[in-house]
PDB file of N, CA and C in Angstrom:
ATOM      1  N   UNK I   1       0.529  -1.217  -0.036  1.00  0.00           N
ATOM      2  CA  UNK I   1      -0.035  -0.018   0.051  1.00  0.00           C
ATOM      3  C   UNK I   1       0.954   1.271   0.109  1.00  0.00           C
ATOM      4  N   UNK I   2       0.384   2.404  -0.586  1.00  0.00           N
ATOM      5  CA  UNK I   2       1.715   3.485  -0.878  1.00  0.00           C
ATOM      6  C   UNK I   2       0.617   4.637  -0.045  1.00  0.00           C
ATOM      7  N   UNK I   3       2.105   5.341   0.604  1.00  0.00           N
ATOM      8  CA  UNK I   3       1.126   6.255   1.439  1.00  0.00           C
ATOM      9  C   UNK I   3       0.905   7.682   0.433  1.00  0.00           C
ATOM     10  N   UNK I   4       0.007   8.175   0.333  1.00  0.00           N
ATOM     11  CA  UNK I   4      -0.172   9.177  -0.580  1.00  0.00           C
ATOM     12  C   UNK I   4      -0.446  10.351   0.338  1.00  0.00           C
ATOM     13  N   UNK I   5      -0.344  10.919   1.217  1.00  0.00           N
ATOM     14  CA  UNK I   5      -0.058  11.623   2.345  1.00  0.00           C
ATOM     15  C   UNK I   5       1.106  12.998   1.715  1.00  0.00           C
ATOM     16  N   UNK I   6       0.470  13.934   1.117  1.00  0.00           N
ATOM     17  CA  UNK I   6       1.419  15.126   0.831  1.00  0.00           C
ATOM     18  C   UNK I   6       3.207  14.968   1.971  1.00  0.00           C
ATOM     19  N   UNK I   7       4.043  15.450   2.100  1.00  0.00           N
ATOM     20  CA  UNK I   7       5.265  15.476   2.617  1.00  0.00           C
ATOM     21  C   UNK I   7       5.670  16.596   2.666  1.00  0.00           C
ATOM     22  N   UNK I   8       4.516  17.722   2.003  1.00  0.00           N
ATOM     23  CA  UNK I   8       5.134  18.928   2.556  1.00  0.00           C
ATOM     24  C   UNK I   8       5.459  19.714   3.570  1.00  0.00           C
ATOM     25  N   UNK I   9       6.393  20.281   3.555  1.00  0.00           N
ATOM     26  CA  UNK I   9       7.130  20.987   5.085  1.00  0.00           C
ATOM     27  C   UNK I   9       5.961  21.952   5.879  1.00  0.00           C
ATOM     28  N   UNK I  10       5.729  21.430   7.185  1.00  0.00           N
ATOM     29  CA  UNK I  10       5.133  22.535   7.567  1.00  0.00           C
ATOM     30  C   UNK I  10       5.277  22.885   8.846  1.00  0.00           C
ATOM     31  N   UNK I  11       4.624  24.017   9.752  1.00  0.00           N
ATOM     32  CA  UNK I  11       4.776  24.361  10.722  1.00  0.00           C
ATOM     33  C   UNK I  11       3.499  24.361  11.797  1.00  0.00           C
ATOM     34  N   UNK I  12       3.874  24.754  13.339  1.00  0.00           N
ATOM     35  CA  UNK I  12       3.110  24.894  13.915  1.00  0.00           C
ATOM     36  C   UNK I  12       2.447  26.201  14.211  1.00  0.00           C
ATOM     37  N   UNK I  13       1.763  27.075  14.730  1.00  0.00           N
ATOM     38  CA  UNK I  13       1.512  28.781  14.435  1.00  0.00           C
ATOM     39  C   UNK I  13       0.703  28.112  16.056  1.00  0.00           C
ATOM     40  N   UNK I  14       1.309  28.806  17.149  1.00  0.00           N
ATOM     41  CA  UNK I  14       0.524  29.340  18.070  1.00  0.00           C
ATOM     42  C   UNK I  14      -0.251  30.545  18.503  1.00  0.00           C
ATOM     43  N   UNK I  15      -1.175  30.333  18.572  1.00  0.00           N
ATOM     44  CA  UNK I  15      -1.907  31.780  18.845  1.00  0.00           C
ATOM     45  C   UNK I  15      -2.001  32.404  19.929  1.00  0.00           C
ATOM     46  N   UNK I  16      -0.858  33.311  20.549  1.00  0.00           N
ATOM     47  CA  UNK I  16      -0.393  33.880  21.986  1.00  0.00           C
ATOM     48  C   UNK I  16      -1.692  34.931  22.032  1.00  0.00           C
ATOM     49  N   UNK I  17      -1.933  35.339  21.640  1.00  0.00           N
ATOM     50  CA  UNK I  17      -3.298  36.549  22.398  1.00  0.00           C
ATOM     51  C   UNK I  17      -4.613  36.416  21.365  1.00  0.00           C
ATOM     52  N   UNK I  18      -5.258  37.700  21.803  1.00  0.00           N
ATOM     53  CA  UNK I  18      -6.363  37.636  20.549  1.00  0.00           C
ATOM     54  C   UNK I  18      -7.479  36.403  21.258  1.00  0.00           C
ATOM     55  N   UNK I  19      -8.674  36.594  20.629  1.00  0.00           N
ATOM     56  CA  UNK I  19      -9.759  35.636  20.586  1.00  0.00           C
ATOM     57  C   UNK I  19      -9.216  34.408  20.077  1.00  0.00           C
ATOM     58  N   UNK I  20      -7.997  33.789  19.152  1.00  0.00           N
ATOM     59  CA  UNK I  20      -7.328  32.755  19.422  1.00  0.00           C
ATOM     60  C   UNK I  20      -6.752  31.836  20.485  1.00  0.00           C
ATOM     61  N   UNK I  21      -6.465  33.036  21.103  1.00  0.00           N
ATOM     62  CA  UNK I  21      -5.403  32.903  22.637  1.00  0.00           C
ATOM     63  C   UNK I  21      -5.051  31.484  22.593  1.00  0.00           C
ATOM     64  N   UNK I  22      -4.344  30.705  22.701  1.00  0.00           N
ATOM     65  CA  UNK I  22      -4.244  29.066  23.730  1.00  0.00           C
ATOM     66  C   UNK I  22      -4.471  28.290  22.726  1.00  0.00           C
ATOM     67  N   UNK I  23      -4.796  28.455  21.264  1.00  0.00           N
ATOM     68  CA  UNK I  23      -4.789  27.517  20.396  1.00  0.00           C
ATOM     69  C   UNK I  23      -4.091  27.478  19.523  1.00  0.00           C
ATOM     70  N   UNK I  24      -3.306  26.166  18.805  1.00  0.00           N
ATOM     71  CA  UNK I  24      -2.303  25.878  17.327  1.00  0.00           C
ATOM     72  C   UNK I  24      -3.540  25.591  15.975  1.00  0.00           C
ATOM     73  N   UNK I  25      -2.688  25.560  15.197  1.00  0.00           N
ATOM     74  CA  UNK I  25      -3.033  25.395  13.819  1.00  0.00           C
ATOM     75  C   UNK I  25      -1.461  25.245  13.278  1.00  0.00           C
ATOM     76  N   UNK I  26      -1.904  23.916  12.062  1.00  0.00           N
ATOM     77  CA  UNK I  26      -0.702  24.213  11.004  1.00  0.00           C
ATOM     78  C   UNK I  26      -1.093  24.618   9.658  1.00  0.00           C
ATOM     79  N   UNK I  27       0.303  25.212   9.231  1.00  0.00           N
ATOM     80  CA  UNK I  27       0.248  25.678   8.284  1.00  0.00           C
ATOM     81  C   UNK I  27       1.245  24.833   7.137  1.00  0.00           C
ATOM     82  N   UNK I  28       1.170  25.289   5.632  1.00  0.00           N
ATOM     83  CA  UNK I  28       2.397  24.491   5.021  1.00  0.00           C
ATOM     84  C   UNK I  28       3.267  25.874   5.013  1.00  0.00           C
ATOM     85  N   UNK I  29       4.919  25.704   4.925  1.00  0.00           N
ATOM     86  CA  UNK I  29       5.775  26.771   4.446  1.00  0.00           C
ATOM     87  C   UNK I  29       5.609  26.801   2.930  1.00  0.00           C
ATOM     88  N   UNK I  30       5.619  28.196   2.491  1.00  0.00           N
ATOM     89  CA  UNK I  30       5.583  28.890   1.288  1.00  0.00           C
ATOM     90  C   UNK I  30       6.908  28.650   1.299  1.00  0.00           C
ATOM     91  N   UNK I  31       7.578  28.448  -0.065  1.00  0.00           N
ATOM     92  CA  UNK I  31       8.694  28.815  -0.401  1.00  0.00           C
ATOM     93  C   UNK I  31       9.803  28.297   0.323  1.00  0.00           C
ATOM     94  N   UNK I  32       9.557  27.639   1.925  1.00  0.00           N
ATOM     95  CA  UNK I  32      10.088  27.199   2.803  1.00  0.00           C
ATOM     96  C   UNK I  32      10.424  28.025   3.918  1.00  0.00           C
ATOM     97  N   UNK I  33       9.396  29.150   4.009  1.00  0.00           N
ATOM     98  CA  UNK I  33       8.966  30.202   4.423  1.00  0.00           C
ATOM     99  C   UNK I  33       8.034  30.272   5.745  1.00  0.00           C
ATOM    100  N   UNK I  34       7.688  30.907   6.441  1.00  0.00           N
ATOM    101  CA  UNK I  34       6.491  30.847   7.120  1.00  0.00           C
ATOM    102  C   UNK I  34       6.095  31.863   6.748  1.00  0.00           C
ATOM    103  N   UNK I  35       4.607  32.353   7.016  1.00  0.00           N
ATOM    104  CA  UNK I  35       4.172  33.630   6.629  1.00  0.00           C
ATOM    105  C   UNK I  35       3.848  34.262   7.422  1.00  0.00           C
ATOM    106  N   UNK I  36       4.516  36.128   7.458  1.00  0.00           N
ATOM    107  CA  UNK I  36       4.802  36.958   8.185  1.00  0.00           C
ATOM    108  C   UNK I  36       3.395  37.355   9.068  1.00  0.00           C
ATOM    109  N   UNK I  37       2.245  37.459   8.066  1.00  0.00           N
ATOM    110  CA  UNK I  37       0.722  37.508   8.159  1.00  0.00           C
ATOM    111  C   UNK I  37      -0.172  36.523   7.583  1.00  0.00           C
ATOM    112  N   UNK I  38      -1.143  36.073   8.684  1.00  0.00           N
ATOM    113  CA  UNK I  38      -1.828  35.316   8.404  1.00  0.00           C
ATOM    114  C   UNK I  38      -3.614  35.503   9.059  1.00  0.00           C
ATOM    115  N   UNK I  39      -4.110  35.065   8.236  1.00  0.00           N
ATOM    116  CA  UNK I  39      -5.996  35.475   8.669  1.00  0.00           C
ATOM    117  C   UNK I  39      -6.056  34.039   8.776  1.00  0.00           C
ATOM    118  N   UNK I  40      -6.992  34.268  10.421  1.00  0.00           N
ATOM    119  CA  UNK I  40      -7.622  32.822  10.651  1.00  0.00           C
ATOM    120  C   UNK I  40      -9.332  33.265  10.651  1.00  0.00           C
ATOM    121  N   UNK I  41      -9.672  32.274  10.498  1.00  0.00           N
ATOM    122  CA  UNK I  41     -11.286  31.985  10.663  1.00  0.00           C
ATOM    123  C   UNK I  41     -11.819  31.344  11.793  1.00  0.00           C
ATOM    124  N   UNK I  42     -12.973  32.640  12.360  1.00  0.00           N
ATOM    125  CA  UNK I  42     -13.868  31.663  13.185  1.00  0.00           C
ATOM    126  C   UNK I  42     -14.930  32.618  14.033  1.00  0.00           C
ATOM    127  N   UNK I  43     -16.031  31.809  14.616  1.00  0.00           N
ATOM    128  CA  UNK I  43     -17.438  32.116  14.284  1.00  0.00           C
ATOM    129  C   UNK I  43     -17.358  32.772  15.675  1.00  0.00           C
ATOM    130  N   UNK I  44     -18.196  34.319  15.597  1.00  0.00           N
ATOM    131  CA  UNK I  44     -18.372  34.962  17.104  1.00  0.00           C
ATOM    132  C   UNK I  44     -19.467  35.164  17.003  1.00  0.00           C
ATOM    133  N   UNK I  45     -20.799  34.740  17.442  1.00  0.00           N
ATOM    134  CA  UNK I  45     -21.758  34.798  18.182  1.00  0.00           C
ATOM    135  C   UNK I  45     -22.362  34.445  16.592  1.00  0.00           C
ATOM    136  N   UNK I  46     -22.309  33.358  16.147  1.00  0.00           N
ATOM    137  CA  UNK I  46     -22.827  32.458  15.145  1.00  0.00           C
ATOM    138  C   UNK I  46     -22.302  33.597  13.759  1.00  0.00           C
ATOM    139  N   UNK I  47     -21.527  34.700  13.953  1.00  0.00           N
ATOM    140  CA  UNK I  47     -21.240  35.177  12.423  1.00  0.00           C
ATOM    141  C   UNK I  47     -19.453  34.846  12.118  1.00  0.00           C
ATOM    142  N   UNK I  48     -19.369  34.652  10.982  1.00  0.00           N
ATOM    143  CA  UNK I  48     -18.155  34.248  10.362  1.00  0.00           C
ATOM    144  C   UNK I  48     -17.017  35.407  10.605  1.00  0.00           C
ATOM    145  N   UNK I  49     -15.963  35.462  11.188  1.00  0.00           N
ATOM    146  CA  UNK I  49     -15.377  36.740  11.539  1.00  0.00           C
ATOM    147  C   UNK I  49     -14.117  36.551  11.255  1.00  0.00           C
ATOM    148  N   UNK I  50     -13.294  37.254  10.656  1.00  0.00           N
ATOM    149  CA  UNK I  50     -11.732  37.186  10.120  1.00  0.00           C
ATOM    150  C   UNK I  50     -10.935  37.742  10.907  1.00  0.00           C
ATOM    151  N   UNK I  51      -9.638  37.000  11.961  1.00  0.00           N
ATOM    152  CA  UNK I  51      -9.416  37.464  12.362  1.00  0.00           C
ATOM    153  C   UNK I  51      -7.152  37.519  11.892  1.00  0.00           C
ATOM    154  N   UNK I  52      -6.572  38.562  11.868  1.00  0.00           N
ATOM    155  CA  UNK I  52      -5.017  38.605  11.371  1.00  0.00           C
ATOM    156  C   UNK I  52      -4.475  38.121  12.161  1.00  0.00           C
ATOM    157  N   UNK I  53      -3.432  37.671  12.381  1.00  0.00           N
ATOM    158  CA  UNK I  53      -1.950  37.428  13.275  1.00  0.00           C
ATOM    159  C   UNK I  53      -0.585  37.930  12.406  1.00  0.00           C
ATOM    160  N   UNK I  54      -0.109  38.198  13.495  1.00  0.00           N
ATOM    161  CA  UNK I  54       1.487  38.555  13.105  1.00  0.00           C
ATOM    162  C   UNK I  54       2.688  37.662  13.308  1.00  0.00           C
ATOM    163  N   UNK I  55       3.470  37.249  12.950  1.00  0.00           N
ATOM    164  CA  UNK I  55       4.363  36.298  13.263  1.00  0.00           C
ATOM    165  C   UNK I  55       5.483  37.107  14.337  1.00  0.00           C
ATOM    166  N   UNK I  56       5.717  35.986  15.366  1.00  0.00           N
ATOM    167  CA  UNK I  56       7.113  36.304  16.401  1.00  0.00           C
ATOM    168  C   UNK I  56       7.910  35.487  16.732  1.00  0.00           C
ATOM    169  N   UNK I  57       8.257  35.227  17.972  1.00  0.00           N
ATOM    170  CA  UNK I  57       9.299  34.371  17.786  1.00  0.00           C
ATOM    171  C   UNK I  57       9.002  33.110  17.285  1.00  0.00           C
ATOM    172  N   UNK I  58      10.491  32.565  16.642  1.00  0.00           N
ATOM    173  CA  UNK I  58      10.023  30.855  15.985  1.00  0.00           C
ATOM    174  C   UNK I  58      10.894  30.154  16.477  1.00  0.00           C
ATOM    175  N   UNK I  59      10.604  29.317  16.651  1.00  0.00           N
ATOM    176  CA  UNK I  59      11.475  27.786  17.473  1.00  0.00           C
ATOM    177  C   UNK I  59      11.026  26.620  16.882  1.00  0.00           C
ATOM    178  N   UNK I  60      12.265  25.953  17.181  1.00  0.00           N
ATOM    179  CA  UNK I  60      12.108  24.409  16.983  1.00  0.00           C
ATOM    180  C   UNK I  60      12.292  23.597  18.362  1.00  0.00           C
ATOM    181  N   UNK I  61      11.348  22.595  18.131  1.00  0.00           N
ATOM    182  CA  UNK I  61      10.808  21.679  19.200  1.00  0.00           C
ATOM    183  C   UNK I  61      10.231  20.602  19.025  1.00  0.00           C
ATOM    184  N   UNK I  62      11.176  19.012  19.183  1.00  0.00           N
ATOM    185  CA  UNK I  62      10.863  18.353  18.943  1.00  0.00           C
ATOM    186  C   UNK I  62      11.000  17.781  17.587  1.00  0.00           C
ATOM    187  N   UNK I  63      11.780  18.402  16.928  1.00  0.00           N
ATOM    188  CA  UNK I  63      11.611  18.581  15.423  1.00  0.00           C
ATOM    189  C   UNK I  63      10.901  19.277  14.688  1.00  0.00           C
ATOM    190  N   UNK I  64      10.084  19.926  14.914  1.00  0.00           N
ATOM    191  CA  UNK I  64       8.869  20.412  14.549  1.00  0.00           C
ATOM    192  C   UNK I  64       9.113  22.025  14.586  1.00  0.00           C
ATOM    193  N   UNK I  65       9.299  23.147  13.499  1.00  0.00           N
ATOM    194  CA  UNK I  65       9.210  24.349  13.651  1.00  0.00           C
ATOM    195  C   UNK I  65       7.501  24.868  14.229  1.00  0.00           C
ATOM    196  N   UNK I  66       8.268  25.779  15.455  1.00  0.00           N
ATOM    197  CA  UNK I  66       7.150  26.388  16.255  1.00  0.00           C
ATOM    198  C   UNK I  66       6.761  27.906  16.135  1.00  0.00           C
ATOM    199  N   UNK I  67       5.878  28.870  16.054  1.00  0.00           N
ATOM    200  CA  UNK I  67       5.822  30.403  15.382  1.00  0.00           C
ATOM    201  C   UNK I  67       4.574  30.411  15.866  1.00  0.00           C
ATOM    202  N   UNK I  68       5.430  31.561  16.794  1.00  0.00           N
ATOM    203  CA  UNK I  68       3.795  32.811  17.797  1.00  0.00           C
ATOM    204  C   UNK I  68       3.250  32.867  17.318  1.00  0.00           C
ATOM    205  N   UNK I  69       1.753  33.603  16.837  1.00  0.00           N
ATOM    206  CA  UNK I  69       1.365  34.723  16.256  1.00  0.00           C
ATOM    207  C   UNK I  69       0.980  35.429  17.025  1.00  0.00           C
ATOM    208  N   UNK I  70       0.449  36.748  16.843  1.00  0.00           N
ATOM    209  CA  UNK I  70       0.157  37.878  17.826  1.00  0.00           C
ATOM    210  C   UNK I  70      -0.940  38.360  17.300  1.00  0.00           C
ATOM    211  N   UNK I  71      -1.917  38.836  17.426  1.00  0.00           N
ATOM    212  CA  UNK I  71      -3.073  39.453  17.336  1.00  0.00           C
ATOM    213  C   UNK I  71      -3.076  40.914  16.893  1.00  0.00           C
ATOM    214  N   UNK I  72      -3.531  41.368  15.148  1.00  0.00           N
ATOM    215  CA  UNK I  72      -3.283  42.609  15.055  1.00  0.00           C
ATOM    216  C   UNK I  72      -4.905  42.736  15.011  1.00  0.00           C
ATOM    217  N   UNK I  73      -5.288  43.972  15.733  1.00  0.00           N
ATOM    218  CA  UNK I  73      -6.808  43.945  15.810  1.00  0.00           C
ATOM    219  C   UNK I  73      -7.169  45.483  14.997  1.00  0.00           C
ATOM    220  N   UNK I  74      -5.907  45.890  14.199  1.00  0.00           N
ATOM    221  CA  UNK I  74      -6.257  46.815  13.428  1.00  0.00           C
ATOM    222  C   UNK I  74      -7.198  46.983  12.102  1.00  0.00           C
ATOM    223  N   UNK I  75      -6.544  45.380  11.602  1.00  0.00           N
ATOM    224  CA  UNK I  75      -7.655  45.118  10.117  1.00  0.00           C
ATOM    225  C   UNK I  75      -8.472  43.768  10.958  1.00  0.00           C
ATOM    226  N   UNK I  76      -8.410  43.544  11.574  1.00  0.00           N
ATOM    227  CA  UNK I  76      -9.467  42.172  12.264  1.00  0.00           C
ATOM    228  C   UNK I  76     -11.155  42.697  12.284  1.00  0.00           C
ATOM    229  N   UNK I  77     -12.068  41.669  12.007  1.00  0.00           N
ATOM    230  CA  UNK I  77     -12.916  41.997  12.735  1.00  0.00           C
ATOM    231  C   UNK I  77     -13.353  42.620  14.178  1.00  0.00           C
ATOM    232  N   UNK I  78     -14.861  43.144  14.402  1.00  0.00           N
ATOM    233  CA  UNK I  78     -14.428  43.856  16.012  1.00  0.00           C
ATOM    234  C   UNK I  78     -14.409  42.214  16.598  1.00  0.00           C
ATOM    235  N   UNK I  79     -13.936  41.764  18.081  1.00  0.00           N
ATOM    236  CA  UNK I  79     -14.342  40.961  19.094  1.00  0.00           C
ATOM    237  C   UNK I  79     -16.103  40.981  19.084  1.00  0.00           C
ATOM    238  N   UNK I  80     -15.846  42.141  19.973  1.00  0.00           N
ATOM    239  CA  UNK I  80     -17.012  42.251  20.729  1.00  0.00           C
ATOM    240  C   UNK I  80     -18.356  42.947  20.235  1.00  0.00           C
ATOM    241  N   UNK I  81     -19.512  42.141  19.724  1.00  0.00           N
ATOM    242  CA  UNK I  81     -20.432  42.883  19.534  1.00  0.00           C
ATOM    243  C   UNK I  81     -20.528  44.322  19.047  1.00  0.00           C
ATOM    244  N   UNK I  82     -20.841  44.588  17.965  1.00  0.00           N
ATOM    245  CA  UNK I  82     -21.662  46.076  17.528  1.00  0.00           C
ATOM    246  C   UNK I  82     -22.473  46.358  17.931  1.00  0.00           C
ATOM    247  N   UNK I  83     -22.756  47.569  19.097  1.00  0.00           N
ATOM    248  CA  UNK I  83     -24.208  47.725  19.229  1.00  0.00           C
ATOM    249  C   UNK I  83     -24.678  48.894  18.725  1.00  0.00           C
ATOM    250  N   UNK I  84     -26.053  48.592  18.520  1.00  0.00           N
ATOM    251  CA  UNK I  84     -27.176  49.532  17.364  1.00  0.00           C
ATOM    252  C   UNK I  84     -27.335  50.875  18.267  1.00  0.00           C
ATOM    253  N   UNK I  85     -27.096  51.853  17.569  1.00  0.00           N
ATOM    254  CA  UNK I  85     -27.663  52.792  18.763  1.00  0.00           C
ATOM    255  C   UNK I  85     -29.210  53.190  17.921  1.00  0.00           C
ATOM    256  N   UNK I  86     -29.688  53.813  18.713  1.00  0.00           N
ATOM    257  CA  UNK I  86     -31.707  54.302  18.045  1.00  0.00           C
ATOM    258  C   UNK I  86     -31.505  56.032  18.545  1.00  0.00           C
TER     259      UNK I  86
END
């Protein structure tokens, strides 16, 4: 039997703050490099929201590349619901 799983180099994204703090994800290296800025999508009160994160510290742990990403609120969707004024 042949393994058909692509063996592409990847790294682990660690969300250190913002709405996704404490979670992680796997990403594929692009041309052997990490992405300096990534978009993450999550549901907030039932609505899909886009959150932007910026790369920080990079390290190797147990043979895997791990990168800390920090929340960039300037371009992200609001975390708290926007209240309508009457």
